[in-house]
Amino acid sequence: MEFSRRISALRPSAIREILKAPTDPETVSLAAGNPSPEAFPAAEMAVIAAEIFANDAAGALQYGISEGYGPLRERTRERVRVKHGIGRAGDDLIITSGAQQAVELAAKALLNEGDTVICEDPSFIGSLNALRSYGVKLVGVPCGGAGMDLDGLERAFREHPEAKMVYTIPTFQNPTGEVMPLAARKRLLELAAKYDAAVLEDDPYRELRYDGEDVPAIKSMDTEGRVIYAGSFSKIVAPGIRLGFALAPAPLIAKMTAAKQVSDVHSNLFFQILVERYMARHDLDAHIARCRDLYRTRRDVMDAALKRHMPGVRWRVPEGGLFLWIELPGGIDGTDFCRRAKERKVMAVPGSAFLTDEGGFSGAARLNFSLPSPEQIETGVSRLGETYLEMTSP
Ligand SMILES: Cc1ncc(COP(=O)(O)O)c(C=O)c1O
């Protein structure tokens, strides 16, 4: 059977195969991107779910509209407007099956095969693959400690003035955890305007800030309708419900809606109703504050464990998000490191998995601190330390 070019472009990389391979039950995984189940508001959701089944099953189990459940759309729009200053006149909002689908629909609506998209390098695999699946050429710009390096972006635009889009995760970037400062966000918008490119701002971690000051979303500074904002309920409610959203100029949302109609028709209506009622009845901000406390503690446990077990390795303590990015010294290959770490019963994701050039070299690895318990973090990092020692001792 001959597969389409579109899907053939998505090669299961050797790295992902390593991660998938069966693991010992003793293995500690620092490789996931998952929130902690302790952060799911399951008890509150159970009560609302029972009510929906008892009183509103006919509506909740029926087909819905592709743009999403009206009350959830309105509530989400209001929330991002009030909390983050996002959404201008002429924008519209579509509920999607996660931010993943928001990125995919935006790519489908805006990009042709052969178009150029500039993005951070490394960046989120799910989005890179969504872009790859449309035959897009990815031009990576390194992260220099403060998100996408803006001089690098300017160079990329000079070399690729035809670029149609900048895809960015400016807040607690996945995988690096970096935050793009305000001045850089403004400059990014200016450059996008100069080269007439769209900006796809992927922002699922914004509310998971553990310290420091919020930096306004790029979308909040968008006066021209150039920015598509993708948000998610995955990290602040639960990922299994598959709910996110895109906020963008109404004509684009209309095209994304048409694209969604031929994809999954609409996102799960039952959970859309459930989340709207959860937001109406409970204090989502108070819930998020509890998630932040949980994750801040785990981040700090990981930082302390790294200090103890991995001298010589570099990392920045992320101010939010779910990941800590370690850079190994002396040309150590991150893929080799993660392969050996797995033999020592700890899993991390090698930096090369996130590169625009899938065959490229990276001396880094991504560690997740939200899912493992503090004890698992300690055990996992001490095993990473043993792996590192093995690779650095003469
Ligand atoms: C940067 C980024 N964008 C999008 C997603 C997808 O999230 P969702 O569960 O909302 O589809 C993730 C998930 O890890 C992510 O890290």
Tab-separated table of C-alpha atoms and ligand atoms in Angstrom:
chain	number	residue	atom	x	y	z
A	1	MET	CA	0.000	0.000	0.000
A	2	GLU	CA	1.411	3.376	-0.936
A	3	PHE	CA	0.862	6.095	1.627
A	4	SER	CA	0.210	9.741	0.878
A	5	ARG	CA	3.141	12.156	0.780
A	6	ARG	CA	1.447	13.987	3.618
A	7	ILE	CA	1.620	11.055	6.007
A	8	SER	CA	4.917	9.756	4.690
A	9	ALA	CA	6.481	12.994	5.908
A	10	LEU	CA	5.711	11.850	9.458
A	11	ARG	CA	8.381	9.321	10.183
A	12	PRO	CA	8.168	7.648	13.591
A	13	SER	CA	11.581	8.693	14.832
A	14	ALA	CA	13.985	6.297	16.462
A	15	ILE	CA	13.647	8.363	19.618
A	16	ARG	CA	9.909	7.979	19.867
A	17	GLU	CA	10.358	4.265	19.324
A	18	ILE	CA	12.727	4.136	22.307
A	19	LEU	CA	10.145	5.889	24.446
A	20	LYS	CA	7.404	3.563	23.323
A	21	ALA	CA	9.335	0.346	23.944
A	22	PRO	CA	8.133	-1.665	26.949
A	23	THR	CA	9.548	-0.542	30.220
A	24	ASP	CA	10.262	-2.153	33.531
A	25	PRO	CA	7.576	-1.363	36.141
A	26	GLU	CA	10.389	0.062	38.273
A	27	THR	CA	11.120	2.669	35.608
A	28	VAL	CA	10.498	6.282	36.562
A	29	SER	CA	9.199	8.358	33.676
A	30	LEU	CA	10.256	11.973	33.442
A	31	ALA	CA	9.379	11.782	29.761
A	32	ALA	CA	5.657	12.520	29.789
A	33	GLY	CA	3.952	15.825	29.139
A	34	ASN	CA	1.051	14.972	31.399
A	35	PRO	CA	-0.459	16.971	34.215
A	36	SER	CA	-0.801	15.186	37.549
A	37	PRO	CA	-4.062	13.244	38.113
A	38	GLU	CA	-4.045	14.910	41.536
A	39	ALA	CA	-4.767	18.125	39.662
A	40	PHE	CA	-7.956	16.840	38.039
A	41	PRO	CA	-11.148	18.203	39.620
A	42	ALA	CA	-12.631	14.709	39.364
A	43	ALA	CA	-15.046	14.851	42.320
A	44	GLU	CA	-16.681	18.075	41.123
A	45	MET	CA	-16.802	16.748	37.567
A	46	ALA	CA	-18.481	13.522	38.729
A	47	VAL	CA	-21.357	15.443	40.325
A	48	ILE	CA	-21.913	17.550	37.209
A	49	ALA	CA	-21.629	14.504	34.922
A	50	ALA	CA	-24.356	12.698	36.882
A	51	GLU	CA	-26.598	15.742	36.614
A	52	ILE	CA	-26.073	16.014	32.871
A	53	PHE	CA	-26.954	12.354	32.373
A	54	ALA	CA	-29.989	12.663	34.628
A	55	ASN	CA	-31.413	15.908	33.250
A	56	ASP	CA	-29.809	16.851	29.950
A	57	ALA	CA	-28.795	13.635	28.261
A	58	ALA	CA	-30.837	14.345	25.151
A	59	GLY	CA	-28.872	17.534	24.444
A	60	ALA	CA	-25.478	16.355	25.660
A	61	LEU	CA	-25.529	13.129	23.666
A	62	GLN	CA	-26.819	14.791	20.506
A	63	TYR	CA	-24.812	16.305	17.637
A	64	GLY	CA	-23.666	19.843	18.376
A	65	ILE	CA	-22.424	22.739	16.288
A	66	SER	CA	-18.881	22.790	14.977
A	67	GLU	CA	-17.915	26.140	16.517
A	68	GLY	CA	-18.570	24.650	19.940
A	69	TYR	CA	-21.153	24.777	22.721
A	70	GLY	CA	-22.358	28.393	22.842
A	71	PRO	CA	-22.151	28.975	26.609
A	72	LEU	CA	-18.622	27.521	26.745
A	73	ARG	CA	-17.511	29.693	23.833
A	74	GLU	CA	-18.872	32.773	25.544
A	75	ARG	CA	-17.413	31.917	28.919
A	76	THR	CA	-14.008	31.143	27.422
A	77	ARG	CA	-14.012	34.370	25.420
A	78	GLU	CA	-14.930	36.353	28.482
A	79	ARG	CA	-12.295	34.660	30.593
A	80	VAL	CA	-9.418	35.331	28.197
A	81	ARG	CA	-10.636	38.885	27.641
A	82	VAL	CA	-10.816	39.725	31.340
A	83	LYS	CA	-7.787	37.743	32.529
A	84	HIS	CA	-5.403	38.172	29.626
A	85	GLY	CA	-6.691	41.108	27.583
A	86	ILE	CA	-7.073	38.830	24.581
A	87	GLY	CA	-9.650	39.250	21.824
A	88	ARG	CA	-10.366	42.262	19.651
A	89	ALA	CA	-13.461	43.349	17.784
A	90	GLY	CA	-13.744	41.145	14.746
A	91	ASP	CA	-12.269	38.080	16.449
A	92	ASP	CA	-14.182	34.878	16.961
A	93	LEU	CA	-13.560	31.727	18.994
A	94	ILE	CA	-13.883	28.070	18.102
A	95	ILE	CA	-13.766	25.243	20.628
A	96	THR	CA	-11.316	22.614	19.411
A	97	SER	CA	-10.264	19.139	20.426
A	98	GLY	CA	-7.289	20.458	22.370
A	99	ALA	CA	-4.797	23.128	21.381
A	100	GLN	CA	-3.349	20.434	19.137
A	101	GLN	CA	-6.382	20.693	16.881
A	102	ALA	CA	-6.324	24.491	17.009
A	103	VAL	CA	-2.794	24.393	15.590
A	104	GLU	CA	-3.751	21.788	13.015
A	105	LEU	CA	-6.847	23.662	11.813
A	106	ALA	CA	-4.936	26.937	11.581
A	107	ALA	CA	-2.291	25.197	9.472
A	108	LYS	CA	-4.954	23.628	7.282
A	109	ALA	CA	-6.726	26.935	6.762
A	110	LEU	CA	-3.656	29.073	6.065
A	111	LEU	CA	-0.842	27.010	4.602
A	112	ASN	CA	-0.149	25.431	1.254
A	113	GLU	CA	2.357	22.717	0.521
A	114	GLY	CA	5.803	24.265	0.236
A	115	ASP	CA	4.985	27.302	2.399
A	116	THR	CA	7.540	28.375	4.982
A	117	VAL	CA	6.822	28.523	8.700
A	118	ILE	CA	9.339	29.933	11.149
A	119	CYS	CA	9.316	28.418	14.627
A	120	GLU	CA	11.404	27.931	17.718
A	121	ASP	CA	14.007	25.206	17.460
A	122	PRO	CA	13.433	23.056	19.542
A	123	SER	CA	9.643	23.114	19.632
A	124	PHE	CA	6.582	21.008	20.472
A	125	ILE	CA	6.601	17.784	18.415
A	126	GLY	CA	2.804	17.665	18.014
A	127	SER	CA	2.732	21.040	16.308
A	128	LEU	CA	5.842	20.406	14.214
A	129	ASN	CA	4.196	17.230	12.953
A	130	ALA	CA	0.906	19.007	12.260
A	131	LEU	CA	2.846	21.507	10.156
A	132	ARG	CA	4.911	18.769	8.494
A	133	SER	CA	1.733	16.931	7.558
A	134	TYR	CA	0.777	19.888	5.343
A	135	GLY	CA	4.100	19.760	3.512
A	136	VAL	CA	5.332	22.939	5.130
A	137	LYS	CA	8.988	23.902	5.203
A	138	LEU	CA	10.070	24.529	8.805
A	139	VAL	CA	12.723	27.147	9.501
A	140	GLY	CA	13.969	26.880	13.073
A	141	VAL	CA	15.195	29.771	15.206
A	142	PRO	CA	17.111	28.825	18.351
A	143	CYS	CA	15.947	29.699	21.831
A	144	GLY	CA	18.567	31.699	23.676
A	145	GLY	CA	17.316	31.510	27.265
A	146	ALA	CA	14.436	33.921	26.686
A	147	GLY	CA	12.394	32.091	24.085
A	148	MET	CA	12.853	32.549	20.366
A	149	ASP	CA	15.949	34.635	19.673
A	150	LEU	CA	14.611	37.746	17.933
A	151	ASP	CA	17.827	38.530	16.043
A	152	GLY	CA	17.561	34.974	14.770
A	153	LEU	CA	13.951	35.600	13.767
A	154	GLU	CA	14.954	38.728	11.878
A	155	ARG	CA	17.665	36.765	10.033
A	156	ALA	CA	15.175	33.987	9.268
A	157	PHE	CA	12.765	36.533	7.785
A	158	ARG	CA	15.543	38.122	5.741
A	159	GLU	CA	16.460	34.709	4.347
A	160	HIS	CA	12.825	33.662	3.940
A	161	PRO	CA	10.818	36.810	3.259
A	162	GLU	CA	8.131	34.536	1.821
A	163	ALA	CA	7.455	32.968	5.268
A	164	LYS	CA	3.702	32.731	5.803
A	165	MET	CA	3.642	32.151	9.528
A	166	VAL	CA	5.587	32.294	12.777
A	167	TYR	CA	4.616	29.473	15.121
A	168	THR	CA	5.612	30.301	18.686
A	169	ILE	CA	5.108	29.095	22.253
A	170	PRO	CA	6.197	32.305	23.971
A	171	THR	CA	5.183	31.368	27.519
A	172	PHE	CA	6.890	28.395	29.217
A	173	GLN	CA	7.976	27.040	25.901
A	174	ASN	CA	7.793	23.305	25.296
A	175	PRO	CA	10.440	21.879	25.635
A	176	THR	CA	12.740	24.613	27.014
A	177	GLY	CA	10.419	26.223	29.598
A	178	GLU	CA	11.610	29.666	28.449
A	179	VAL	CA	9.521	32.841	28.427
A	180	MET	CA	9.786	35.453	25.699
A	181	PRO	CA	10.049	38.920	27.297
A	182	LEU	CA	7.590	41.678	26.463
A	183	ALA	CA	9.996	43.655	24.266
A	184	ALA	CA	10.719	40.558	22.191
A	185	ARG	CA	6.986	39.891	21.775
A	186	LYS	CA	6.523	43.405	20.447
A	187	ARG	CA	9.442	43.002	18.097
A	188	LEU	CA	8.099	39.666	16.880
A	189	LEU	CA	4.819	41.354	15.991
A	190	GLU	CA	6.633	44.177	14.198
A	191	LEU	CA	8.662	41.705	12.157
A	192	ALA	CA	5.561	39.666	11.324
A	193	ALA	CA	3.887	42.882	10.143
A	194	LYS	CA	6.921	43.895	8.093
A	195	TYR	CA	7.002	40.529	6.322
A	196	ASP	CA	3.224	40.128	6.353
A	197	ALA	CA	3.251	36.782	8.147
A	198	ALA	CA	0.604	35.366	10.471
A	199	VAL	CA	1.566	34.565	14.061
A	200	LEU	CA	0.298	31.368	15.644
A	201	GLU	CA	0.653	31.812	19.412
A	202	ASP	CA	0.345	28.479	21.194
A	203	ASP	CA	-0.266	29.223	24.864
A	204	PRO	CA	-1.398	26.177	26.862
A	205	TYR	CA	0.847	26.874	29.878
A	206	ARG	CA	0.129	30.580	30.515
A	207	GLU	CA	-1.807	29.986	33.721
A	208	LEU	CA	0.745	27.596	35.211
A	209	ARG	CA	3.092	30.276	36.526
A	210	TYR	CA	4.918	29.459	39.766
A	211	ASP	CA	6.819	32.689	40.269
A	212	GLY	CA	7.636	35.948	38.496
A	213	GLU	CA	5.316	38.298	36.668
A	214	ASP	CA	2.886	37.487	33.878
A	215	VAL	CA	4.024	38.616	30.441
A	216	PRO	CA	1.156	39.724	28.191
A	217	ALA	CA	0.214	37.395	25.367
A	218	ILE	CA	1.300	38.451	21.873
A	219	LYS	CA	-2.374	38.257	20.943
A	220	SER	CA	-3.172	40.995	23.478
A	221	MET	CA	-0.999	43.387	21.420
A	222	ASP	CA	-2.446	42.372	18.079
A	223	THR	CA	-4.015	45.434	16.488
A	224	GLU	CA	-4.131	44.052	12.954
A	225	GLY	CA	-5.769	40.644	13.354
A	226	ARG	CA	-2.486	38.931	12.561
A	227	VAL	CA	-2.330	36.624	15.568
A	228	ILE	CA	-4.100	33.304	16.021
A	229	TYR	CA	-4.247	32.396	19.689
A	230	ALA	CA	-4.461	28.718	20.720
A	231	GLY	CA	-5.457	27.861	24.288
A	232	SER	CA	-6.226	24.658	26.147
A	233	PHE	CA	-8.148	23.168	29.044
A	234	SER	CA	-5.702	20.251	29.149
A	235	LYS	CA	-3.316	21.639	31.733
A	236	ILE	CA	-5.832	23.494	33.896
A	237	VAL	CA	-8.726	20.994	33.899
A	238	ALA	CA	-7.729	17.648	32.307
A	239	PRO	CA	-6.226	16.552	28.968
A	240	GLY	CA	-8.466	13.519	28.427
A	241	ILE	CA	-11.499	15.732	27.859
A	242	ARG	CA	-9.719	17.043	24.728
A	243	LEU	CA	-10.866	20.641	24.862
A	244	GLY	CA	-9.024	23.715	23.696
A	245	PHE	CA	-9.824	26.735	21.593
A	246	ALA	CA	-8.604	29.108	18.912
A	247	LEU	CA	-9.270	32.838	18.961
A	248	ALA	CA	-8.626	34.632	15.676
A	249	PRO	CA	-10.238	36.957	13.141
A	250	ALA	CA	-13.764	35.752	12.350
A	251	PRO	CA	-13.130	34.952	8.640
A	252	LEU	CA	-10.287	32.616	9.647
A	253	ILE	CA	-12.396	30.984	12.372
A	254	ALA	CA	-15.076	30.385	9.712
A	255	LYS	CA	-12.517	28.534	7.567
A	256	MET	CA	-11.242	26.581	10.565
A	257	THR	CA	-14.848	25.641	11.332
A	258	ALA	CA	-15.281	24.317	7.803
A	259	ALA	CA	-12.077	22.326	8.283
A	260	LYS	CA	-13.333	20.975	11.610
A	261	GLN	CA	-16.591	19.876	9.992
A	262	VAL	CA	-14.675	17.455	7.814
A	263	SER	CA	-12.447	16.366	10.675
A	264	ASP	CA	-14.438	15.560	13.827
A	265	VAL	CA	-17.639	17.633	13.254
A	266	HIS	CA	-17.397	19.095	16.746
A	267	SER	CA	-15.538	18.520	19.992
A	268	ASN	CA	-17.062	16.276	22.625
A	269	LEU	CA	-20.316	17.992	23.550
A	270	PHE	CA	-20.779	16.228	26.861
A	271	PHE	CA	-17.461	17.511	28.152
A	272	GLN	CA	-18.040	20.976	26.713
A	273	ILE	CA	-21.244	21.227	28.762
A	274	LEU	CA	-19.501	19.751	31.778
A	275	VAL	CA	-16.599	22.206	31.661
A	276	GLU	CA	-18.934	25.162	31.201
A	277	ARG	CA	-20.925	24.140	34.274
A	278	TYR	CA	-17.738	23.510	36.202
A	279	MET	CA	-16.581	27.044	35.391
A	280	ALA	CA	-19.986	28.479	36.299
A	281	ARG	CA	-20.193	26.744	39.667
A	282	HIS	CA	-16.637	26.431	40.871
A	283	ASP	CA	-13.756	28.819	41.130
A	284	LEU	CA	-11.451	27.747	38.295
A	285	ASP	CA	-8.811	30.263	39.396
A	286	ALA	CA	-8.723	28.743	42.886
A	287	HIS	CA	-8.331	25.303	41.294
A	288	ILE	CA	-5.475	26.583	39.133
A	289	ALA	CA	-3.842	28.120	42.215
A	290	ARG	CA	-3.828	24.630	43.806
A	291	CYS	CA	-2.293	23.151	40.635
A	292	ARG	CA	0.366	25.830	40.754
A	293	ASP	CA	1.242	24.963	44.364
A	294	LEU	CA	1.490	21.274	43.489
A	295	TYR	CA	3.731	21.854	40.481
A	296	ARG	CA	5.884	24.530	42.114
A	297	THR	CA	6.818	22.057	44.832
A	298	ARG	CA	7.683	19.381	42.271
A	299	ARG	CA	9.722	21.801	40.194
A	300	ASP	CA	11.682	22.779	43.301
A	301	VAL	CA	12.238	19.124	44.230
A	302	MET	CA	13.614	18.514	40.729
A	303	ASP	CA	15.856	21.572	40.896
A	304	ALA	CA	17.259	20.473	44.261
A	305	ALA	CA	17.772	16.888	43.029
A	306	LEU	CA	19.589	18.135	39.924
A	307	LYS	CA	21.882	20.253	42.089
A	308	ARG	CA	22.723	17.184	44.140
A	309	HIS	CA	23.066	14.612	41.381
A	310	MET	CA	24.099	16.390	38.208
A	311	PRO	CA	26.951	18.830	38.779
A	312	GLY	CA	28.244	20.266	35.514
A	313	VAL	CA	24.868	20.048	33.803
A	314	ARG	CA	23.140	23.355	32.959
A	315	TRP	CA	19.489	24.203	33.414
A	316	ARG	CA	17.324	27.197	34.117
A	317	VAL	CA	14.613	26.898	36.709
A	318	PRO	CA	11.448	27.493	34.670
A	319	GLU	CA	9.001	30.022	36.115
A	320	GLY	CA	6.090	27.881	34.965
A	321	GLY	CA	4.923	25.095	32.690
A	322	LEU	CA	5.640	21.414	33.106
A	323	PHE	CA	9.213	20.975	31.908
A	324	LEU	CA	12.801	21.468	32.857
A	325	TRP	CA	15.385	21.452	30.074
A	326	ILE	CA	18.865	20.190	30.914
A	327	GLU	CA	21.929	20.812	28.764
A	328	LEU	CA	24.690	18.265	29.041
A	329	PRO	CA	28.288	19.434	28.832
A	330	GLY	CA	31.165	18.225	26.708
A	331	GLY	CA	29.333	17.214	23.565
A	332	ILE	CA	27.349	14.439	25.272
A	333	ASP	CA	24.649	13.255	22.888
A	334	GLY	CA	21.198	13.660	24.460
A	335	THR	CA	19.851	10.643	22.574
A	336	ASP	CA	22.654	8.418	23.823
A	337	PHE	CA	22.133	9.815	27.322
A	338	CYS	CA	18.398	9.041	27.284
A	339	ARG	CA	18.962	5.557	25.872
A	340	ARG	CA	21.419	4.741	28.647
A	341	ALA	CA	19.156	6.384	31.223
A	342	LYS	CA	16.358	4.085	30.179
A	343	GLU	CA	18.603	1.103	30.932
A	344	ARG	CA	18.978	2.593	34.415
A	345	LYS	CA	15.197	2.785	34.710
A	346	VAL	CA	14.534	6.439	34.145
A	347	MET	CA	13.066	8.000	31.035
A	348	ALA	CA	13.601	11.479	29.638
A	349	VAL	CA	13.052	12.864	26.144
A	350	PRO	CA	16.206	13.628	24.148
A	351	GLY	CA	16.411	17.179	22.839
A	352	SER	CA	16.788	15.988	19.252
A	353	ALA	CA	13.123	14.843	19.301
A	354	PHE	CA	12.062	18.489	19.285
A	355	LEU	CA	14.273	19.751	16.473
A	356	THR	CA	12.943	20.980	13.152
A	357	ASP	CA	15.682	18.862	11.580
A	358	GLU	CA	14.769	15.446	12.970
A	359	GLY	CA	18.240	14.052	12.330
A	360	GLY	CA	19.998	16.934	14.105
A	361	PHE	CA	22.236	16.747	17.155
A	362	SER	CA	21.171	17.917	20.584
A	363	GLY	CA	23.062	17.679	23.835
A	364	ALA	CA	19.910	18.342	25.844
A	365	ALA	CA	16.990	16.458	27.365
A	366	ARG	CA	13.520	17.417	28.567
A	367	LEU	CA	12.427	16.417	32.046
A	368	ASN	CA	8.815	16.544	33.223
A	369	PHE	CA	8.128	17.385	36.863
A	370	SER	CA	4.308	17.512	36.942
A	371	LEU	CA	3.449	13.817	36.695
A	372	PRO	CA	6.048	12.059	38.902
A	373	SER	CA	5.711	12.291	42.677
A	374	PRO	CA	8.467	14.084	44.613
A	375	GLU	CA	9.889	10.658	45.569
A	376	GLN	CA	9.899	9.543	41.933
A	377	ILE	CA	11.566	12.804	40.919
A	378	GLU	CA	14.306	12.207	43.466
A	379	THR	CA	14.804	8.594	42.328
A	380	GLY	CA	14.616	9.515	38.645
A	381	VAL	CA	17.114	12.346	38.877
A	382	SER	CA	19.527	10.268	40.958
A	383	ARG	CA	19.413	7.617	38.183
A	384	LEU	CA	20.023	10.333	35.595
A	385	GLY	CA	22.980	11.384	37.749
A	386	GLU	CA	24.376	7.836	37.634
A	387	THR	CA	23.963	7.789	33.853
A	388	TYR	CA	25.718	11.125	33.556
A	389	LEU	CA	28.545	9.949	35.801
A	390	GLU	CA	28.958	6.808	33.719
A	391	MET	CA	29.216	8.923	30.566
A	392	THR	CA	31.624	11.471	31.985
A	393	SER	CA	33.975	9.303	34.039
A	394	PRO	CA	37.141	8.366	32.190
B	1	LIG	C1	2.997	23.719	23.263
B	1	LIG	C2	1.867	22.769	23.215
B	1	LIG	N1	0.868	22.985	22.372
B	1	LIG	C3	-0.182	22.166	22.300
B	1	LIG	C4	-0.265	21.050	23.094
B	1	LIG	C5	-1.454	20.155	22.939
B	1	LIG	O1	-2.303	20.300	24.007
B	1	LIG	P1	-3.805	19.825	23.970
B	1	LIG	O2	-3.903	18.724	24.965
B	1	LIG	O3	-4.576	21.033	24.373
B	1	LIG	O4	-4.125	19.383	22.592
B	1	LIG	C6	0.757	20.766	23.999
B	1	LIG	C7	0.695	19.567	24.836
B	1	LIG	O5	1.590	19.136	25.472
B	1	LIG	C8	1.854	21.653	24.053
B	1	LIG	O6	2.876	21.443	24.878
